[in-house]
Coordinates of N, CA and C in Angstrom, one line a residue:
X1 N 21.2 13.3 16.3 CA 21.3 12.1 15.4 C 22.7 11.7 15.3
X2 N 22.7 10.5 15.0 CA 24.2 10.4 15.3 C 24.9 9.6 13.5
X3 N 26.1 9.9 13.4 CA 26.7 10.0 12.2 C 27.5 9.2 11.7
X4 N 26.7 8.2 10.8 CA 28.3 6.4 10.9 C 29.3 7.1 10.1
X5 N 30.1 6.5 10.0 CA 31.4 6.4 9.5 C 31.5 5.2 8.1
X6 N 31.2 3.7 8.4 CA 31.1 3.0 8.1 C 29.8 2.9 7.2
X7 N 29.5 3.2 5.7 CA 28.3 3.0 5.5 C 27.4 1.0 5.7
X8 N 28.4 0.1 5.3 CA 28.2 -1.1 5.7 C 28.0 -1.5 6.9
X9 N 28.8 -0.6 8.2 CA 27.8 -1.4 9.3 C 26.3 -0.7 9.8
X10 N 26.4 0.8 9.0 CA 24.9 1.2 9.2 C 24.2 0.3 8.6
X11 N 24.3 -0.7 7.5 CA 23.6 -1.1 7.4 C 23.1 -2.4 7.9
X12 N 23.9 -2.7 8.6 CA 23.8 -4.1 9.3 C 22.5 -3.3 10.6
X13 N 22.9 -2.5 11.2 CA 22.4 -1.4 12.0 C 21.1 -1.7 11.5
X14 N 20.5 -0.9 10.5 CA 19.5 -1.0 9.9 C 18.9 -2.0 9.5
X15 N 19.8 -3.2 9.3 CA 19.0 -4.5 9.1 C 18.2 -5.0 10.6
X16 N 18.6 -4.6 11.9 CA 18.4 -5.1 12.8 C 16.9 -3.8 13.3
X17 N 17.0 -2.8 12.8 CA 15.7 -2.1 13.1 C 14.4 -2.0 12.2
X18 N 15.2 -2.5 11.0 CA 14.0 -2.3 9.7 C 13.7 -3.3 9.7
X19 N 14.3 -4.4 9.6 CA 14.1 -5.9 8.8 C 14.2 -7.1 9.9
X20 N 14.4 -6.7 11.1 CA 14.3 -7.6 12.3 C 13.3 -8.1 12.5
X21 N 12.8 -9.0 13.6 CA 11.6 -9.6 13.9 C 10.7 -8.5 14.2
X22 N 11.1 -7.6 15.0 CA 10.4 -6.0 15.7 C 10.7 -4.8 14.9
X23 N 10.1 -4.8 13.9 CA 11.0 -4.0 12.8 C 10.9 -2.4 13.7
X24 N 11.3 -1.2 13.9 CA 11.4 -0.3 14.9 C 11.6 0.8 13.8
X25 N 12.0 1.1 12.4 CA 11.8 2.2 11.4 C 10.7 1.2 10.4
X26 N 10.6 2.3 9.7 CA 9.6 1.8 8.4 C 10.5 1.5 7.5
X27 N 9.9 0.3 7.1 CA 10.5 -0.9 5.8 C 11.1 0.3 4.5
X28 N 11.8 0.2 4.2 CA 12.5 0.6 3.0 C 12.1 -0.8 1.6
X29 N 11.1 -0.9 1.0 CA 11.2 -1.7 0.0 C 11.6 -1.4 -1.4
X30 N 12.7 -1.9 -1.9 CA 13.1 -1.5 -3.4 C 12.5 -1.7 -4.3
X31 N 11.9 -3.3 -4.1 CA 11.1 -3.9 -5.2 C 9.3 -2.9 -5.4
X32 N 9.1 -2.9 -4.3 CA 7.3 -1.8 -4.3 C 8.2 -0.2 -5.1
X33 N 9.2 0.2 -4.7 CA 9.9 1.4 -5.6 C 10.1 1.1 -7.1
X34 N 10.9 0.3 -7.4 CA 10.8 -0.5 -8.8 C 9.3 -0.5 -9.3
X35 N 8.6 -1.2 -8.7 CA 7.4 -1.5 -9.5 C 6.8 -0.4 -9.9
X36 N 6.6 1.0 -8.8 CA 5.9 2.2 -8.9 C 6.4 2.6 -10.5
X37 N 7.6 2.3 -11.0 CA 8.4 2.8 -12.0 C 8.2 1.7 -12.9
X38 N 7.2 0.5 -13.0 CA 7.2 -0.3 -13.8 C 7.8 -1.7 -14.2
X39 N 8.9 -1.7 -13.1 CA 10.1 -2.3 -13.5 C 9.7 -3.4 -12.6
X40 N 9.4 -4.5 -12.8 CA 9.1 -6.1 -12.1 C 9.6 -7.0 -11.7
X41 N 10.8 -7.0 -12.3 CA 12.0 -8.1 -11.4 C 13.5 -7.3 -11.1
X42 N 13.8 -6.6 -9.3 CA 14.8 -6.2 -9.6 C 16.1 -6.7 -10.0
X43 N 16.6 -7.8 -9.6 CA 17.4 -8.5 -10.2 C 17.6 -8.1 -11.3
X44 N 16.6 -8.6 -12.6 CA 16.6 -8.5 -13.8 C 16.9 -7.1 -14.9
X45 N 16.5 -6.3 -13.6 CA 16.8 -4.8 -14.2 C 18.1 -4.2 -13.9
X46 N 18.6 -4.4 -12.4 CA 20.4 -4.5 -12.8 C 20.8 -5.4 -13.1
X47 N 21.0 -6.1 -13.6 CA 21.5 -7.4 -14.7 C 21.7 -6.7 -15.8
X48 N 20.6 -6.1 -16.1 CA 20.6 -5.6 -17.5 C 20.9 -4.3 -18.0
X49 N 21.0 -3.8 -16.7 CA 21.8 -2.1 -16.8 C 23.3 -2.1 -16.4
X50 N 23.5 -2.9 -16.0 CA 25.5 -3.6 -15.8 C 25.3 -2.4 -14.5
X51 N 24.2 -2.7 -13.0 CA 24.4 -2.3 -11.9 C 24.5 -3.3 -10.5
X52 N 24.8 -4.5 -11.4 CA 24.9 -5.4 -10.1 C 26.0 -5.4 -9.3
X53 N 27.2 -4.6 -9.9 CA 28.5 -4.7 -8.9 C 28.6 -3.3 -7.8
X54 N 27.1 -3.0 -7.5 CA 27.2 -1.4 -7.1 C 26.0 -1.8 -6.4
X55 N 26.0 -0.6 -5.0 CA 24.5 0.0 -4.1 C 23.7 0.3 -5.2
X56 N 22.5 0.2 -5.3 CA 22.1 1.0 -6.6 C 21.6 2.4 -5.9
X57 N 22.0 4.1 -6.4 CA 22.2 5.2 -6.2 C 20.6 5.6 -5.3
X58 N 19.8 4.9 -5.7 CA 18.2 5.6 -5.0 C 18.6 4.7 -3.4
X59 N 19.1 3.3 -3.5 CA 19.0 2.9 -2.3 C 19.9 3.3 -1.2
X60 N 21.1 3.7 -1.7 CA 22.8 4.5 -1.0 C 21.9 5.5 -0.5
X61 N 21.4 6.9 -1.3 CA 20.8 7.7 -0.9 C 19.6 7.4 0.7
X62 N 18.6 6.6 0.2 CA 17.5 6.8 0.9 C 18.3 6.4 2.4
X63 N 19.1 5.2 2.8 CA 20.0 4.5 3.8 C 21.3 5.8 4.5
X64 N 21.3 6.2 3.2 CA 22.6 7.5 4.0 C 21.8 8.3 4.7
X65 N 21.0 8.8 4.0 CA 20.1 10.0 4.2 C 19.5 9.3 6.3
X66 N 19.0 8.2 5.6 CA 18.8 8.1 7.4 C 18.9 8.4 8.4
X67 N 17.9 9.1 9.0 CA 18.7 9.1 10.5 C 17.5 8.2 11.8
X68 N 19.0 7.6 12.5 CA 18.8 6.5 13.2 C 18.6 7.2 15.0
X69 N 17.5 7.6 15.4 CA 17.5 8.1 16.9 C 18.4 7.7 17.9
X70 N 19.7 8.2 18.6 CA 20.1 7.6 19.8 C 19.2 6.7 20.7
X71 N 17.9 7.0 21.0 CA 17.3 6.1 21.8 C 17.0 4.5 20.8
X72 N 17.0 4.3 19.3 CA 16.9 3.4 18.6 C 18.1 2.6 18.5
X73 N 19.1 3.5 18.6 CA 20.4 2.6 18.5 C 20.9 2.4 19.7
X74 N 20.2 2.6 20.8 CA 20.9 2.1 22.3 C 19.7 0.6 22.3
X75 N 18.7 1.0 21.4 CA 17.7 -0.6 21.4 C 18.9 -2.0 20.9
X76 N 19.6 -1.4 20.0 CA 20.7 -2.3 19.0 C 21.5 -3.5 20.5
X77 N 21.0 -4.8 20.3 CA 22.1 -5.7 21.3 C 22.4 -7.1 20.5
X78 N 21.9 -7.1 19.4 CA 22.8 -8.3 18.5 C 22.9 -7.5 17.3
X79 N 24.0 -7.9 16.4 CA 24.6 -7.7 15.1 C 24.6 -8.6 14.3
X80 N 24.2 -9.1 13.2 CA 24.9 -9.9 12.7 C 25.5 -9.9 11.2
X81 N 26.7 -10.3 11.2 CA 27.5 -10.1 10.4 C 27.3 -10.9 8.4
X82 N 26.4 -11.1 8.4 CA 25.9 -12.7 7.3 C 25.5 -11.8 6.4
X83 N 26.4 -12.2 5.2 CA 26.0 -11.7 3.9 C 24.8 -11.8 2.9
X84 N 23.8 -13.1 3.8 CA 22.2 -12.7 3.3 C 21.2 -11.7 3.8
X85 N 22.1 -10.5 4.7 CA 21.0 -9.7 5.0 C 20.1 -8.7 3.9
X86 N 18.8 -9.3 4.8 CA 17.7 -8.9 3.8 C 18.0 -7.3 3.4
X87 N 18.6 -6.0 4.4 CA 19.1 -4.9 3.9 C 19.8 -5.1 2.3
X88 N 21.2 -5.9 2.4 CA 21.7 -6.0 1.1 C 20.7 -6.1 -0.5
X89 N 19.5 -6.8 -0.3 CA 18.3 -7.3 -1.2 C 18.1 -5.9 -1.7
X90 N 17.9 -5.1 -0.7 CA 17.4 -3.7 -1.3 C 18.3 -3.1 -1.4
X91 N 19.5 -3.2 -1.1 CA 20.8 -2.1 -2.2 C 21.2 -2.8 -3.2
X92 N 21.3 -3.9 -3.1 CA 22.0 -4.7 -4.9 C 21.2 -5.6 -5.1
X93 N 20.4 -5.7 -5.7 CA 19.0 -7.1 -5.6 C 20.1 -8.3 -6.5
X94 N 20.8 -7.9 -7.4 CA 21.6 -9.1 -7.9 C 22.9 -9.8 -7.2
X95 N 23.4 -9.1 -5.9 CA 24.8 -9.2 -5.5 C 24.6 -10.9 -4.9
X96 N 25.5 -11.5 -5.1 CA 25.9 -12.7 -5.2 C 26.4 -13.2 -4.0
X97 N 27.0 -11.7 -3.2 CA 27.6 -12.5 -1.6 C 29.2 -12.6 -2.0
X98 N 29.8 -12.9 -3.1 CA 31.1 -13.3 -3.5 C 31.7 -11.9 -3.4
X99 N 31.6 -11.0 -3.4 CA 33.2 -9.5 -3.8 C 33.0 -9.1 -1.9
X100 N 33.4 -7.8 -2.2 CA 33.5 -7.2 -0.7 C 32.1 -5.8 -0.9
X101 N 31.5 -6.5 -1.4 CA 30.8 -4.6 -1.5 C 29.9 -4.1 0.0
X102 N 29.8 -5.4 0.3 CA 29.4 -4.8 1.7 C 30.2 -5.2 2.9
X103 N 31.3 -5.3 2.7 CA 32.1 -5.6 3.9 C 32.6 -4.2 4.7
X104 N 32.1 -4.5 6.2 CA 32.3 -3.6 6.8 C 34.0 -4.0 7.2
X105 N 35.1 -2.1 6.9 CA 35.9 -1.8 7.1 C 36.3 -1.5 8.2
X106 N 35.1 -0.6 9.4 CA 35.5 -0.3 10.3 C 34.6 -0.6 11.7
X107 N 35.5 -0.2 12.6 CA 34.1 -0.8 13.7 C 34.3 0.2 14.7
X108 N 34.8 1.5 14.0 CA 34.8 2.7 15.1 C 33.3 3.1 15.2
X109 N 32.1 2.4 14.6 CA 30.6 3.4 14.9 C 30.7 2.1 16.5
X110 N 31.2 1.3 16.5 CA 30.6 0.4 17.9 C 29.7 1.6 19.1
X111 N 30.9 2.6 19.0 CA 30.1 3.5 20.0 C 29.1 4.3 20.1
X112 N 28.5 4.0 18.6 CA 26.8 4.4 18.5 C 26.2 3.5 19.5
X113 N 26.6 2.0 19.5 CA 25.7 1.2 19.9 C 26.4 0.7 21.1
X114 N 25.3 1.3 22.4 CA 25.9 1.3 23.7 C 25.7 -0.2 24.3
X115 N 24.8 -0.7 23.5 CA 24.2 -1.8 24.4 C 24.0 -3.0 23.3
X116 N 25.5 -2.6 22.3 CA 25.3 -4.0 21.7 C 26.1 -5.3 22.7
X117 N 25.6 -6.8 22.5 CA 26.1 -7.9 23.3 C 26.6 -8.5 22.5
X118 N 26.6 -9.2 21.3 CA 26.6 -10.2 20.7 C 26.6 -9.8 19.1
X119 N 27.8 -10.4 18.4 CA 27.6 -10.4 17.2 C 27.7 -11.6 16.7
X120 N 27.3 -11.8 15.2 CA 27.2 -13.6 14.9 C 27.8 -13.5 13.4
X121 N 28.6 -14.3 13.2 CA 29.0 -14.4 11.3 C 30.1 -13.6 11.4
X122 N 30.9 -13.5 12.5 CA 31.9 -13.0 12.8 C 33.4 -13.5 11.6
X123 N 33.3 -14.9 11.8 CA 34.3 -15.0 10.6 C 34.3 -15.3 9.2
X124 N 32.6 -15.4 9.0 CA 31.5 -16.2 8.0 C 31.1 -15.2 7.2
X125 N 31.2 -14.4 7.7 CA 30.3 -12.8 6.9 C 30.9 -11.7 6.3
X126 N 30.6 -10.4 6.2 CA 30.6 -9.6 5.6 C 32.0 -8.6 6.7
X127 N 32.6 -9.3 7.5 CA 33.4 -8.3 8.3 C 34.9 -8.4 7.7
X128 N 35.6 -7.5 7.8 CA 36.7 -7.4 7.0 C 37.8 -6.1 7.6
X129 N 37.7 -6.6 9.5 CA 38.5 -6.0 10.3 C 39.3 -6.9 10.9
X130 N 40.8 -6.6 10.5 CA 41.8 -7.7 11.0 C 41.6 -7.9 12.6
X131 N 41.5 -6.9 13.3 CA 41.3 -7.9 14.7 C 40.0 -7.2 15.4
X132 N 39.1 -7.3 14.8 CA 37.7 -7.3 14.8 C 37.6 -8.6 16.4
X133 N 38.0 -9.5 16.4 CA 37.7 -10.1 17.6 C 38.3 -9.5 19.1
X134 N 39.2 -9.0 18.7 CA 39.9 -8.0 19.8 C 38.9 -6.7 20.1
X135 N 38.7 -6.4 19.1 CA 37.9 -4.8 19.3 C 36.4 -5.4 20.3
X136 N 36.0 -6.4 19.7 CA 34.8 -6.9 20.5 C 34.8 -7.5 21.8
X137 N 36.3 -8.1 22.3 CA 36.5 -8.5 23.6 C 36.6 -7.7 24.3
X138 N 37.3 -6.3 23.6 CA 37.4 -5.3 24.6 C 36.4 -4.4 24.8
X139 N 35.2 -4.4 24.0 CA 34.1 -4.0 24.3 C 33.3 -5.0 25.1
X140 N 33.3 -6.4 25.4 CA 32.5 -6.7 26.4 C 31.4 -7.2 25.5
X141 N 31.4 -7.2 24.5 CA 31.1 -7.8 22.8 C 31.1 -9.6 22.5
X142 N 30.0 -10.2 22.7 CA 30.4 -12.0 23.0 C 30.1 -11.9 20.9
X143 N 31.2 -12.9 20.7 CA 30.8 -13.3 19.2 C 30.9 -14.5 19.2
X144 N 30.3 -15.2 17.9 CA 30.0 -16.3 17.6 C 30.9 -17.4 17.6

């Protein structure tokens, strides 16, 4: 199994195997978790526990804990970099898109993913590597 570095681009990662058109792991839902526990609108429950500026700890867990099969991550050939990914919904249901909490820092996991082509939201999104367009040229990496 192989070991990110970056917990923000696993999750981009993970947005592309869980929450993709072909979803390829089992859905991780926070809100069906919430509800088991009673609790009905996530949003409104970190709102009101002052946890919206944070992963909330069940979802960091369940996403670290992860493990992503080499043969699953060589499936990985687009990225996309956009701060409405549906992953984020289930680690901060309140986050706003505005701070850095999910901005990926690094882009040394690229070599998990042998057979990525294409990343998108490249200067629009959640990336927050000064020459992130360089690291991608020289991987052979087409961005948006």
């Amino acid at each position: 199994m192989s070991q990110f570095r970056d917990f923000n681009l696993k999750l981009l990662v993970i947005e592309e195997l869980m929450y993709g058109p072909a979803p390829l792991l089992p859905v991780y839902d926070l809100p069906a978790r919430l509800a088991e526990r009673g609790i009905g609108d996530p949003a409104s429950y970190v709102l009101g526990n002052r946890l919206h500026t944070e992963v909330l700890p069940e979802s960091r867990s369940h996403f670290e804990a992860l493990e992503i099969p080499a043969e699953l991550l060589a499936r990985v050939q687009e990225l996309c970099f956009d701060a409405g990914a549906e992953v984020f919904r289930h680690c901060a249901p309140a986050w706003d898109g505005e701070d850095d909490l999910f901005d990926v820092r690094s882009l040394d996991d690229l070599a998990l993913l042998p057979n990525l082509r294409e990343v998108t939201f490249v200067e629009d999104g959640v990336l927050a590597v000064p020459d992130a367009t360089e690291v991608f040229a020289a991987r052979g990496i087409d961005t948006d």
